[in-house]
Amino acid sequence: MNFKNVFEFLEQLNRNNSKEWMDQNRKWYHEVRDSYIAWLNGLDLMLAAIDDEYYPTPGKRGINRINNNLMFHPNKPVYKDHFGAGLDKEPNKGDFYIEIGLKHCMLAGGLWRPDPKTLKSIREGIDYDGEELKKILNKPSFKAAFGGLVEDEKLKNAPKGFSNDHPHIELLRNKTFAVMHPLTKKEVLQDDFNDRIIEIYKEMLPFRRYLNRAVTV
């Protein structure tokens, strides 16, 4: 995968963020997008080979649109400054997210601000077996890779149905259950980048499987 070409395209797009520029460079865009999809297809097979529960996700299904949604975010640029994709993308479960961009490159996973029903299921899972989640989050190699849960909004008090003195109250107050591993441009350009992705995927897997079990109970 020629990630140098990806970064170069994104840099030019960021400087000329308009439909006019994109129309003039549509061939280049499709060249980059198609190569990114082909790379995702290969990664999809690699992840399926190491994870018996993996949900096959071809690149075309995993890749996100590069257009920003201007209807809901009218002040954003027309196009994003990154290519993003979700793999292991089983419906109603947390996927494994890959972002290659100018400001951020990352590997992430879990559930970002899930709907009330899903969030309730996660909290019930924590109520039932929160020690297991704590064990996952506190594993030294996990903490080294992700630090902890992604910082996001939290409830000030206990969620409905739980008390403020619950042993897992700090986890229960979260609205987002996701982790993120930042990447440098240098790491993305290295020959062993795929190996690094596999390493992080494996480290994240117990966390994602814990959440996915909680939302299917």
Short mmCIF file of C-alpha atoms in Angstrom, two decimals:
data_model
loop_
_atom_site.label_atom_id
_atom_site.label_comp_id
_atom_site.label_asym_id
_atom_site.label_seq_id
_atom_site.Cartn_x
_atom_site.Cartn_y
_atom_site.Cartn_z
CA MET A 1 0.00 0.00 0.00
CA ASN A 2 1.44 3.37 -1.06
CA PHE A 3 0.59 5.49 1.97
CA LYS A 4 2.88 8.25 0.72
CA ASN A 5 0.40 8.77 -2.09
CA VAL A 6 -2.47 8.81 0.44
CA PHE A 7 -0.80 11.53 2.51
CA GLU A 8 0.10 13.56 -0.57
CA PHE A 9 -3.49 13.41 -1.84
CA LEU A 10 -4.88 14.46 1.54
CA GLU A 11 -2.41 17.34 1.80
CA GLN A 12 -3.45 18.67 -1.61
CA LEU A 13 -7.13 18.18 -0.82
CA ASN A 14 -6.71 20.02 2.47
CA ARG A 15 -5.16 23.00 0.67
CA ASN A 16 -7.88 23.02 -2.00
CA ASN A 17 -10.93 21.75 -0.15
CA SER A 18 -13.62 22.25 -2.76
CA LYS A 19 -15.80 20.27 -5.13
CA GLU A 20 -14.12 22.03 -8.04
CA TRP A 21 -10.69 20.73 -7.04
CA MET A 22 -12.07 17.26 -6.38
CA ASP A 23 -13.74 17.17 -9.79
CA GLN A 24 -10.45 18.10 -11.43
CA ASN A 25 -8.62 15.40 -9.48
CA ARG A 26 -11.31 12.74 -9.48
CA LYS A 27 -9.00 10.20 -11.16
CA TRP A 28 -6.36 10.65 -8.45
CA TYR A 29 -9.01 10.31 -5.74
CA HIS A 30 -10.30 7.03 -7.17
CA GLU A 31 -6.75 5.73 -7.53
CA VAL A 32 -6.07 6.43 -3.84
CA ARG A 33 -9.47 5.17 -2.69
CA ASP A 34 -9.25 1.96 -4.72
CA SER A 35 -5.79 1.18 -3.41
CA TYR A 36 -6.97 1.86 0.16
CA ILE A 37 -9.93 -0.49 -0.35
CA ALA A 38 -7.62 -3.18 -1.74
CA TRP A 39 -5.40 -2.80 1.32
CA LEU A 40 -8.45 -3.09 3.59
CA ASN A 41 -9.46 -6.28 1.76
CA GLY A 42 -6.09 -7.82 2.55
CA LEU A 43 -6.28 -6.68 6.16
CA ASP A 44 -9.80 -8.10 6.40
CA LEU A 45 -8.45 -11.55 5.49
CA MET A 46 -5.53 -11.24 7.91
CA LEU A 47 -7.81 -10.37 10.83
CA ALA A 48 -10.25 -13.16 9.97
CA ALA A 49 -7.35 -15.61 10.12
CA ILE A 50 -6.50 -14.72 13.73
CA ASP A 51 -9.99 -14.20 15.16
CA ASP A 52 -12.60 -16.98 15.05
CA GLU A 53 -15.39 -14.49 15.82
CA TYR A 54 -14.34 -11.96 13.17
CA TYR A 55 -17.17 -10.56 11.04
CA PRO A 56 -15.97 -10.38 7.40
CA THR A 57 -15.97 -6.76 6.25
CA PRO A 58 -14.77 -6.08 2.68
CA GLY A 59 -13.05 -2.75 2.12
CA LYS A 60 -15.96 -1.23 0.20
CA ARG A 61 -18.25 -1.94 3.12
CA GLY A 62 -15.80 -0.75 5.74
CA ILE A 63 -14.58 2.51 4.22
CA ASN A 64 -16.25 5.76 5.27
CA ARG A 65 -17.30 8.55 2.93
CA ILE A 66 -14.73 11.29 2.52
CA ASN A 67 -17.47 13.93 2.29
CA ASN A 68 -18.42 15.73 5.49
CA ASN A 69 -22.12 15.82 6.31
CA LEU A 70 -22.75 19.53 5.76
CA MET A 71 -26.43 19.23 6.57
CA PHE A 72 -25.62 18.62 10.24
CA HIS A 73 -22.20 20.33 10.27
CA PRO A 74 -22.46 23.27 7.84
CA ASN A 75 -19.25 24.90 9.11
CA LYS A 76 -17.04 21.95 8.32
CA PRO A 77 -14.98 21.72 5.09
CA VAL A 78 -16.55 19.90 2.15
CA TYR A 79 -14.14 16.98 2.52
CA LYS A 80 -12.48 15.26 5.47
CA ASP A 81 -8.73 15.30 5.97
CA HIS A 82 -8.52 11.55 6.45
CA PHE A 83 -9.58 8.15 5.22
CA GLY A 84 -11.45 6.15 7.85
CA ALA A 85 -12.75 2.60 7.86
CA GLY A 86 -14.37 0.12 10.23
CA LEU A 87 -13.52 -3.58 10.11
CA ASP A 88 -15.06 -6.49 12.04
CA LYS A 89 -18.19 -4.47 11.46
CA GLU A 90 -20.98 -6.69 12.76
CA PRO A 91 -24.33 -4.89 12.97
CA ASN A 92 -25.11 -3.32 16.36
CA LYS A 93 -21.65 -4.06 17.73
CA GLY A 94 -18.44 -2.10 18.15
CA ASP A 95 -16.05 -2.30 15.20
CA PHE A 96 -12.28 -1.95 14.80
CA TYR A 97 -11.63 1.51 13.40
CA ILE A 98 -8.67 2.64 11.31
CA GLU A 99 -7.99 6.28 10.47
CA ILE A 100 -5.20 7.56 8.25
CA GLY A 101 -5.16 11.34 8.16
CA LEU A 102 -3.22 14.57 8.33
CA LYS A 103 -4.04 15.48 11.93
CA HIS A 104 -4.69 12.01 13.30
CA CYS A 105 -3.72 8.45 12.50
CA MET A 106 -5.20 5.92 14.87
CA LEU A 107 -6.50 2.47 15.61
CA ALA A 108 -9.61 2.47 17.78
CA GLY A 109 -12.51 0.32 18.82
CA GLY A 110 -15.53 -0.02 21.07
CA LEU A 111 -18.71 2.01 21.16
CA TRP A 112 -18.81 5.81 20.86
CA ARG A 113 -21.85 7.33 22.58
CA PRO A 114 -24.11 4.32 21.93
CA ASP A 115 -27.88 4.67 21.89
CA PRO A 116 -29.71 4.43 25.24
CA LYS A 117 -30.68 0.76 24.82
CA THR A 118 -27.12 -0.29 24.00
CA LEU A 119 -25.67 1.85 26.79
CA LYS A 120 -28.11 0.27 29.25
CA SER A 121 -26.94 -3.20 28.17
CA ILE A 122 -23.29 -2.25 28.68
CA ARG A 123 -24.03 -0.91 32.15
CA GLU A 124 -25.94 -4.05 33.05
CA GLY A 125 -22.93 -6.08 31.89
CA ILE A 126 -20.66 -4.00 34.14
CA ASP A 127 -23.08 -4.44 37.03
CA TYR A 128 -22.93 -8.21 36.52
CA ASP A 129 -19.19 -8.58 35.84
CA GLY A 130 -17.41 -5.25 36.12
CA GLU A 131 -14.32 -6.87 37.63
CA GLU A 132 -13.63 -8.56 34.31
CA LEU A 133 -13.69 -5.21 32.48
CA LYS A 134 -11.41 -3.69 35.12
CA LYS A 135 -9.01 -6.59 34.68
CA ILE A 136 -8.89 -5.94 30.92
CA LEU A 137 -8.40 -2.18 31.33
CA ASN A 138 -5.70 -2.58 33.97
CA LYS A 139 -3.60 -5.12 32.10
CA PRO A 140 -0.14 -3.48 31.73
CA SER A 141 0.16 -4.14 27.99
CA PHE A 142 -3.38 -2.80 27.43
CA LYS A 143 -2.63 0.37 29.39
CA ALA A 144 0.60 0.81 27.42
CA ALA A 145 -1.28 0.53 24.12
CA PHE A 146 -4.37 2.61 24.94
CA GLY A 147 -3.90 4.36 28.26
CA GLY A 148 -7.53 3.80 29.22
CA LEU A 149 -10.99 4.57 27.95
CA VAL A 150 -11.31 7.50 25.55
CA GLU A 151 -12.12 10.63 27.53
CA ASP A 152 -15.66 11.79 26.83
CA GLU A 153 -18.71 13.12 28.65
CA LYS A 154 -19.69 11.38 31.86
CA LEU A 155 -22.74 11.51 34.06
CA LYS A 156 -22.26 13.56 37.20
CA ASN A 157 -24.24 11.06 39.25
CA ALA A 158 -25.08 7.39 39.02
CA PRO A 159 -27.18 6.33 36.01
CA LYS A 160 -30.80 5.42 36.64
CA GLY A 161 -31.09 2.13 38.44
CA PHE A 162 -27.65 2.29 40.07
CA SER A 163 -26.43 3.79 43.32
CA ASN A 164 -23.60 6.27 43.79
CA ASP A 165 -21.80 3.79 46.02
CA HIS A 166 -21.79 1.05 43.37
CA PRO A 167 -18.34 -0.63 43.28
CA HIS A 168 -18.04 0.15 39.56
CA ILE A 169 -19.60 3.62 39.61
CA GLU A 170 -16.70 5.25 37.73
CA LEU A 171 -17.23 2.89 34.80
CA LEU A 172 -21.01 3.15 34.94
CA ARG A 173 -20.93 6.93 34.60
CA ASN A 174 -19.30 6.73 31.16
CA LYS A 175 -21.31 7.50 28.04
CA THR A 176 -18.60 6.22 25.69
CA PHE A 177 -16.80 2.89 25.91
CA ALA A 178 -13.96 3.05 23.42
CA VAL A 179 -10.17 2.96 23.33
CA MET A 180 -7.71 4.51 20.90
CA HIS A 181 -4.10 3.88 19.93
CA PRO A 182 -2.45 6.88 18.23
CA LEU A 183 -0.13 6.34 15.29
CA THR A 184 2.56 8.53 13.83
CA LYS A 185 2.94 9.13 10.12
CA LYS A 186 6.32 7.41 10.38
CA GLU A 187 4.67 4.25 11.77
CA VAL A 188 2.11 4.20 8.95
CA LEU A 189 4.88 4.42 6.35
CA GLN A 190 6.93 1.58 7.81
CA ASP A 191 7.03 -1.80 6.08
CA ASP A 192 5.78 -3.58 9.20
CA PHE A 193 2.66 -1.41 9.59
CA ASN A 194 0.31 -4.37 9.03
CA ASP A 195 2.10 -6.31 11.75
CA ARG A 196 1.59 -3.39 14.13
CA ILE A 197 -2.13 -3.34 13.31
CA ILE A 198 -2.41 -7.06 14.09
CA GLU A 199 -0.62 -6.52 17.40
CA ILE A 200 -2.97 -3.72 18.45
CA TYR A 201 -6.03 -5.64 17.21
CA LYS A 202 -5.13 -8.60 19.43
CA GLU A 203 -4.54 -6.35 22.44
CA MET A 204 -7.90 -4.65 21.96
CA LEU A 205 -9.87 -7.81 21.28
CA PRO A 206 -10.82 -8.79 24.88
CA PHE A 207 -12.17 -5.28 25.45
CA ARG A 208 -14.27 -5.28 22.29
CA ARG A 209 -15.53 -8.81 22.90
CA TYR A 210 -16.56 -7.86 26.44
CA LEU A 211 -18.68 -4.97 25.12
CA ASN A 212 -20.15 -7.04 22.29
CA ARG A 213 -21.19 -9.79 24.69
CA ALA A 214 -22.84 -7.19 26.90
CA VAL A 215 -24.95 -5.75 24.07
CA THR A 216 -26.15 -9.18 22.89
CA VAL A 217 -27.24 -10.59 26.26
#
